[in-house]
Amino acid sequence: MLDHIAIATRSAASMRKLYELIGFRFNGTEEVPSQYVVATFLDLDGIHVELLEPTSEDSSVAKAIAKRGEGLHHLAFRVPSLAEAMARLKAEGYAFVYDEPQPGAGGKKINFIHPKDGGGVLVELCE
Ligand code: CMX
């Protein structure tokens, strides 16, 4: 299932205002040190939007903003077993950004299918 839609932004506060006006409910923030981002969670009728604001220029989100501008960053799909999904996709030649699952927001294990293999879309798998 779709776990969340992630949007890269330089100002989560201003983006949060837009989503709250649409009707989303603010559901907290979390710093994810391993990814150099602060995630802001917004929920509406089972749809989860994650605003990603980089905390360092070393963040891949900061690099993505510098290269591609702010906007849709990735789609995240929840899988029952990330290790099993990685093995299945790797066996078919899909490249993952990390060799092993990484700690993500909300205590999830995460990894990313490289946008080159995702048809230009950065796809996160999470467990
Ligand atoms: N969506 C689509 N394409 C993207 C992209 C994105 N978000 N970010 C980068 N790309 C494209 C680039 O434009 C580039 O394309 P070209 O070669 O045509 O120029 C290509 O992908 C490679 O990008 P790169 O900057 O050269 O970087 P890498 O090859 O090292 O790729 C990347 C690494 C982009 C997958 C990785 O840095 C990344 O974004 N990882 C995800 C980190 C993240 O989202 N962390 C927050 C997680 C929070 C959570 O959910 O818990």
CSV table of N, CA, C and O and ligand atoms in Angstrom, one decimal, residues 3-4 6 8 30 32 34-39 41 50-52 58-65 67-69 71-76 96-98 102-116 118-124 126, ligand 1:
chain,number,residue,atom,x,y,z
A,3,ASP,N,2.4,4.2,1.5
A,3,ASP,CA,2.7,4.6,2.9
A,3,ASP,C,2.6,6.1,3.0
A,3,ASP,O,2.0,6.7,3.9
A,4,HIS,N,3.4,6.8,2.1
A,4,HIS,CA,3.3,8.2,2.1
A,4,HIS,C,3.8,8.8,0.8
A,4,HIS,O,4.5,8.2,0.0
A,6,ALA,N,6.2,12.0,-0.4
A,6,ALA,CA,7.2,12.9,0.2
A,6,ALA,C,7.4,14.1,-0.7
A,6,ALA,O,7.6,13.9,-1.9
A,8,ALA,N,9.9,17.5,-1.1
A,8,ALA,CA,11.1,18.2,-0.7
A,8,ALA,C,10.8,19.7,-0.6
A,8,ALA,O,10.3,20.2,-1.6
A,30,GLU,N,9.6,14.9,13.0
A,30,GLU,CA,10.7,14.0,13.5
A,30,GLU,C,11.9,14.3,12.7
A,30,GLU,O,11.9,14.4,11.5
A,32,VAL,N,15.3,13.0,11.3
A,32,VAL,CA,15.9,11.7,10.9
A,32,VAL,C,17.4,12.0,10.6
A,32,VAL,O,17.8,12.3,9.5
A,34,SER,N,20.0,10.2,10.3
A,34,SER,CA,20.7,9.4,9.2
A,34,SER,C,20.5,9.9,7.8
A,34,SER,O,21.2,9.7,6.9
A,35,GLN,N,19.3,10.6,7.7
A,35,GLN,CA,19.0,11.2,6.3
A,35,GLN,C,19.2,12.7,6.3
A,35,GLN,O,18.9,13.3,5.2
A,36,TYR,N,19.6,13.3,7.4
A,36,TYR,CA,19.8,14.8,7.4
A,36,TYR,C,18.5,15.5,7.0
A,36,TYR,O,18.6,16.5,6.2
A,37,VAL,N,17.4,15.1,7.5
A,37,VAL,CA,16.1,15.8,7.2
A,37,VAL,C,15.3,15.9,8.5
A,37,VAL,O,15.4,15.1,9.4
A,38,VAL,N,14.4,16.9,8.5
A,38,VAL,CA,13.3,16.9,9.4
A,38,VAL,C,12.0,16.6,8.6
A,38,VAL,O,11.8,17.2,7.6
A,39,ALA,N,11.3,15.6,9.1
A,39,ALA,CA,10.0,15.2,8.4
A,39,ALA,C,8.9,15.8,9.2
A,39,ALA,O,8.8,15.7,10.4
A,41,PHE,N,4.7,15.5,9.3
A,41,PHE,CA,3.7,14.5,8.9
A,41,PHE,C,2.3,15.2,8.9
A,41,PHE,O,1.9,15.9,9.8
A,50,GLU,N,4.5,13.6,3.7
A,50,GLU,CA,5.7,13.9,4.5
A,50,GLU,C,6.4,15.0,3.9
A,50,GLU,O,6.9,14.9,2.7
A,51,LEU,N,6.5,16.1,4.6
A,51,LEU,CA,7.3,17.2,4.1
A,51,LEU,C,8.8,17.0,4.6
A,51,LEU,O,9.0,16.8,5.8
A,52,LEU,N,9.7,17.0,3.6
A,52,LEU,CA,11.1,16.8,4.0
A,52,LEU,C,11.9,18.1,3.8
A,52,LEU,O,12.0,18.6,2.7
A,58,ASP,N,24.6,18.4,3.0
A,58,ASP,CA,25.1,17.1,2.7
A,58,ASP,C,23.9,16.1,2.5
A,58,ASP,O,24.0,15.0,2.0
A,59,SER,N,22.7,16.6,2.9
A,59,SER,CA,21.5,15.8,2.7
A,59,SER,C,21.2,15.5,1.3
A,59,SER,O,21.3,16.4,0.4
A,60,SER,N,20.8,14.3,0.9
A,60,SER,CA,20.4,14.0,-0.4
A,60,SER,C,19.1,14.8,-0.8
A,60,SER,O,18.9,15.1,-2.0
A,61,VAL,N,18.3,15.2,0.2
A,61,VAL,CA,17.2,16.0,-0.1
A,61,VAL,C,17.6,17.4,-0.5
A,61,VAL,O,17.1,18.0,-1.5
A,62,ALA,N,18.7,18.0,0.2
A,62,ALA,CA,19.2,19.3,-0.2
A,62,ALA,C,19.8,19.2,-1.6
A,62,ALA,O,19.6,20.1,-2.4
A,63,LYS,N,20.5,18.1,-1.9
A,63,LYS,CA,21.0,18.0,-3.3
A,63,LYS,C,19.9,17.9,-4.3
A,63,LYS,O,20.1,18.5,-5.4
A,64,ALA,N,18.9,17.2,-4.0
A,64,ALA,CA,17.8,17.0,-4.9
A,64,ALA,C,17.1,18.4,-5.2
A,64,ALA,O,16.8,18.7,-6.3
A,65,ILE,N,17.0,19.2,-4.1
A,65,ILE,CA,16.4,20.5,-4.3
A,65,ILE,C,17.3,21.4,-5.1
A,65,ILE,O,16.8,22.1,-6.1
A,67,LYS,N,19.4,20.5,-7.4
A,67,LYS,CA,19.4,20.0,-8.8
A,67,LYS,C,18.1,20.1,-9.5
A,67,LYS,O,18.0,20.4,-10.7
A,68,ARG,N,17.0,19.8,-8.8
A,68,ARG,CA,15.7,19.6,-9.4
A,68,ARG,C,14.7,20.6,-8.9
A,68,ARG,O,13.6,20.6,-9.5
A,69,GLY,N,15.0,21.4,-7.9
A,69,GLY,CA,14.0,22.3,-7.3
A,69,GLY,C,13.2,21.6,-6.3
A,69,GLY,O,13.2,20.3,-6.1
A,71,GLY,N,9.7,20.1,-4.6
A,71,GLY,CA,8.5,19.4,-5.2
A,71,GLY,C,8.5,18.0,-4.8
A,71,GLY,O,9.1,17.5,-3.8
A,72,LEU,N,7.7,17.2,-5.5
A,72,LEU,CA,7.5,15.8,-5.3
A,72,LEU,C,8.9,15.1,-5.2
A,72,LEU,O,9.7,15.2,-6.1
A,73,HIS,N,9.2,14.4,-4.1
A,73,HIS,CA,10.5,13.8,-3.9
A,73,HIS,C,10.4,12.3,-4.1
A,73,HIS,O,11.3,11.7,-4.8
A,74,HIS,N,9.5,11.6,-3.4
A,74,HIS,CA,9.4,10.2,-3.6
A,74,HIS,C,8.0,9.7,-3.2
A,74,HIS,O,7.3,10.4,-2.5
A,75,LEU,N,7.7,8.5,-3.7
A,75,LEU,CA,6.5,7.8,-3.3
A,75,LEU,C,7.0,6.6,-2.5
A,75,LEU,O,8.0,5.9,-2.8
A,76,ALA,N,6.4,6.4,-1.3
A,76,ALA,CA,6.8,5.3,-0.4
A,76,ALA,C,5.7,4.2,-0.4
A,76,ALA,O,4.6,4.5,-0.1
A,96,PHE,N,19.2,-0.8,-5.7
A,96,PHE,CA,18.8,0.0,-4.5
A,96,PHE,C,19.9,1.0,-4.2
A,96,PHE,O,21.1,0.8,-4.4
A,97,VAL,N,19.5,2.1,-3.5
A,97,VAL,CA,20.4,3.1,-3.1
A,97,VAL,C,21.3,2.6,-2.0
A,97,VAL,O,22.5,2.9,-2.0
A,98,TYR,N,20.7,1.8,-1.1
A,98,TYR,CA,21.5,1.3,0.0
A,98,TYR,C,21.6,-0.2,0.0
A,98,TYR,O,20.6,-0.9,-0.4
A,102,GLN,N,17.8,1.0,5.9
A,102,GLN,CA,18.2,2.1,6.7
A,102,GLN,C,17.1,2.5,7.7
A,102,GLN,O,15.9,2.3,7.4
A,103,PRO,N,17.5,3.2,8.8
A,103,PRO,CA,16.4,3.7,9.7
A,103,PRO,C,15.8,4.9,9.1
A,103,PRO,O,16.5,5.9,8.6
A,104,GLY,N,14.4,4.9,9.0
A,104,GLY,CA,13.7,6.0,8.4
A,104,GLY,C,12.8,6.6,9.5
A,104,GLY,O,12.8,6.2,10.6
A,105,ALA,N,12.0,7.6,9.0
A,105,ALA,CA,11.1,8.3,10.0
A,105,ALA,C,10.0,7.2,10.5
A,105,ALA,O,9.7,6.3,9.8
A,106,GLY,N,9.6,7.5,11.7
A,106,GLY,CA,8.5,6.7,12.3
A,106,GLY,C,9.0,5.3,12.6
A,106,GLY,O,8.2,4.3,12.7
A,107,GLY,N,10.3,5.1,12.8
A,107,GLY,CA,10.8,3.8,13.2
A,107,GLY,C,10.8,2.8,12.1
A,107,GLY,O,11.0,1.6,12.4
A,108,LYS,N,10.6,3.2,10.9
A,108,LYS,CA,10.5,2.2,9.8
A,108,LYS,C,11.9,1.9,9.3
A,108,LYS,O,12.8,2.7,9.4
A,109,LYS,N,12.0,0.7,8.6
A,109,LYS,CA,13.2,0.4,7.9
A,109,LYS,C,12.9,0.8,6.4
A,109,LYS,O,11.8,0.5,5.9
A,110,ILE,N,13.8,1.5,5.8
A,110,ILE,CA,13.6,2.0,4.5
A,110,ILE,C,14.7,1.7,3.5
A,110,ILE,O,15.9,1.5,3.9
A,111,ASN,N,14.4,1.7,2.2
A,111,ASN,CA,15.4,1.7,1.2
A,111,ASN,C,14.7,2.3,-0.1
A,111,ASN,O,13.5,2.4,-0.1
A,112,PHE,N,15.6,2.6,-1.1
A,112,PHE,CA,15.1,3.3,-2.2
A,112,PHE,C,15.5,2.6,-3.5
A,112,PHE,O,16.7,2.2,-3.6
A,113,ILE,N,14.5,2.5,-4.4
A,113,ILE,CA,14.9,2.0,-5.8
A,113,ILE,C,15.4,3.3,-6.5
A,113,ILE,O,14.7,4.3,-6.4
A,114,HIS,N,16.5,3.2,-7.1
A,114,HIS,CA,17.1,4.3,-7.7
A,114,HIS,C,16.2,4.9,-8.8
A,114,HIS,O,15.6,4.1,-9.6
A,115,PRO,N,16.1,6.2,-8.9
A,115,PRO,CA,15.2,6.8,-10.0
A,115,PRO,C,15.5,6.3,-11.4
A,115,PRO,O,14.6,6.3,-12.2
A,116,LYS,N,16.7,6.0,-11.6
A,116,LYS,CA,17.1,5.5,-13.0
A,116,LYS,C,16.3,4.2,-13.3
A,116,LYS,O,16.0,3.9,-14.4
A,118,GLY,N,13.5,3.5,-11.6
A,118,GLY,CA,12.1,3.7,-11.2
A,118,GLY,C,11.4,4.6,-12.3
A,118,GLY,O,10.4,5.2,-11.9
A,119,GLY,N,11.9,4.6,-13.5
A,119,GLY,CA,11.2,5.4,-14.5
A,119,GLY,C,11.2,6.9,-14.2
A,119,GLY,O,10.3,7.6,-14.6
A,120,GLY,N,12.3,7.3,-13.5
A,120,GLY,CA,12.4,8.8,-13.2
A,120,GLY,C,11.7,9.1,-11.9
A,120,GLY,O,11.7,10.3,-11.5
A,121,VAL,N,11.1,8.1,-11.2
A,121,VAL,CA,10.5,8.3,-9.9
A,121,VAL,C,11.3,7.6,-8.8
A,121,VAL,O,11.7,6.5,-9.0
A,122,LEU,N,11.6,8.4,-7.8
A,122,LEU,CA,12.3,7.8,-6.6
A,122,LEU,C,11.3,7.1,-5.8
A,122,LEU,O,10.3,7.7,-5.3
A,123,VAL,N,11.5,5.7,-5.7
A,123,VAL,CA,10.5,4.9,-5.0
A,123,VAL,C,11.1,4.4,-3.7
A,123,VAL,O,12.2,3.8,-3.7
A,124,GLU,N,10.5,4.7,-2.6
A,124,GLU,CA,10.9,4.1,-1.3
A,124,GLU,C,10.1,2.9,-1.0
A,124,GLU,O,8.9,2.9,-1.2
A,126,CYS,N,9.2,0.6,2.4
A,126,CYS,CA,9.4,0.6,3.8
A,126,CYS,C,8.7,-0.5,4.5
A,126,CYS,O,7.7,-1.1,3.9
B,1,CMX,N1,13.2,12.0,-8.0
B,1,CMX,C1,13.5,11.6,-9.2
B,1,CMX,N2,14.7,11.7,-9.7
B,1,CMX,C2,15.7,12.1,-8.9
B,1,CMX,C3,15.4,12.5,-7.5
B,1,CMX,C4,14.1,12.4,-7.1
B,1,CMX,N3,13.8,12.7,-5.8
B,1,CMX,N4,16.6,12.8,-6.9
B,1,CMX,C5,17.6,12.7,-7.9
B,1,CMX,N5,17.0,12.3,-9.0
B,1,CMX,C6,17.7,12.1,-10.3
B,1,CMX,C7,18.7,13.2,-10.6
B,1,CMX,O1,18.1,14.2,-11.3
B,1,CMX,C8,19.7,12.4,-11.5
B,1,CMX,O2,19.2,12.4,-12.8
B,1,CMX,P1,20.2,12.7,-14.0
B,1,CMX,O3,21.3,11.7,-13.9
B,1,CMX,O4,19.4,12.5,-15.2
B,1,CMX,O5,20.7,14.1,-13.8
B,1,CMX,C9,19.7,11.0,-10.9
B,1,CMX,O6,18.5,10.9,-10.2
B,1,CMX,C10,20.8,10.7,-10.0
B,1,CMX,O7,20.9,11.7,-9.0
B,1,CMX,P2,22.2,12.2,-8.2
B,1,CMX,O8,21.9,13.5,-7.6
B,1,CMX,O9,23.3,12.1,-9.2
B,1,CMX,O10,22.4,11.2,-7.0
B,1,CMX,P3,22.6,9.6,-6.9
B,1,CMX,O11,22.8,8.8,-8.2
B,1,CMX,O12,23.7,9.5,-5.9
B,1,CMX,O13,21.2,9.1,-6.4
B,1,CMX,C11,19.4,9.4,-4.8
B,1,CMX,C12,20.9,9.2,-5.1
B,1,CMX,C13,18.9,10.5,-5.6
B,1,CMX,C14,18.6,8.2,-5.1
B,1,CMX,C15,19.5,9.6,-3.3
B,1,CMX,O14,20.4,10.6,-3.0
B,1,CMX,C16,18.2,10.0,-2.6
B,1,CMX,O15,17.5,10.8,-2.9
B,1,CMX,N6,17.9,9.2,-1.6
B,1,CMX,C17,16.7,9.3,-0.8
B,1,CMX,C18,16.9,10.0,0.5
B,1,CMX,C19,15.6,10.4,1.1
B,1,CMX,O16,14.6,10.6,0.5
B,1,CMX,N7,15.7,10.5,2.5
B,1,CMX,C20,14.5,10.9,3.3
B,1,CMX,C21,13.8,9.7,3.9
B,1,CMX,C22,12.8,10.1,4.9
B,1,CMX,C23,11.9,8.9,5.2
B,1,CMX,O17,10.9,8.7,4.4
B,1,CMX,O18,12.0,8.3,6.3
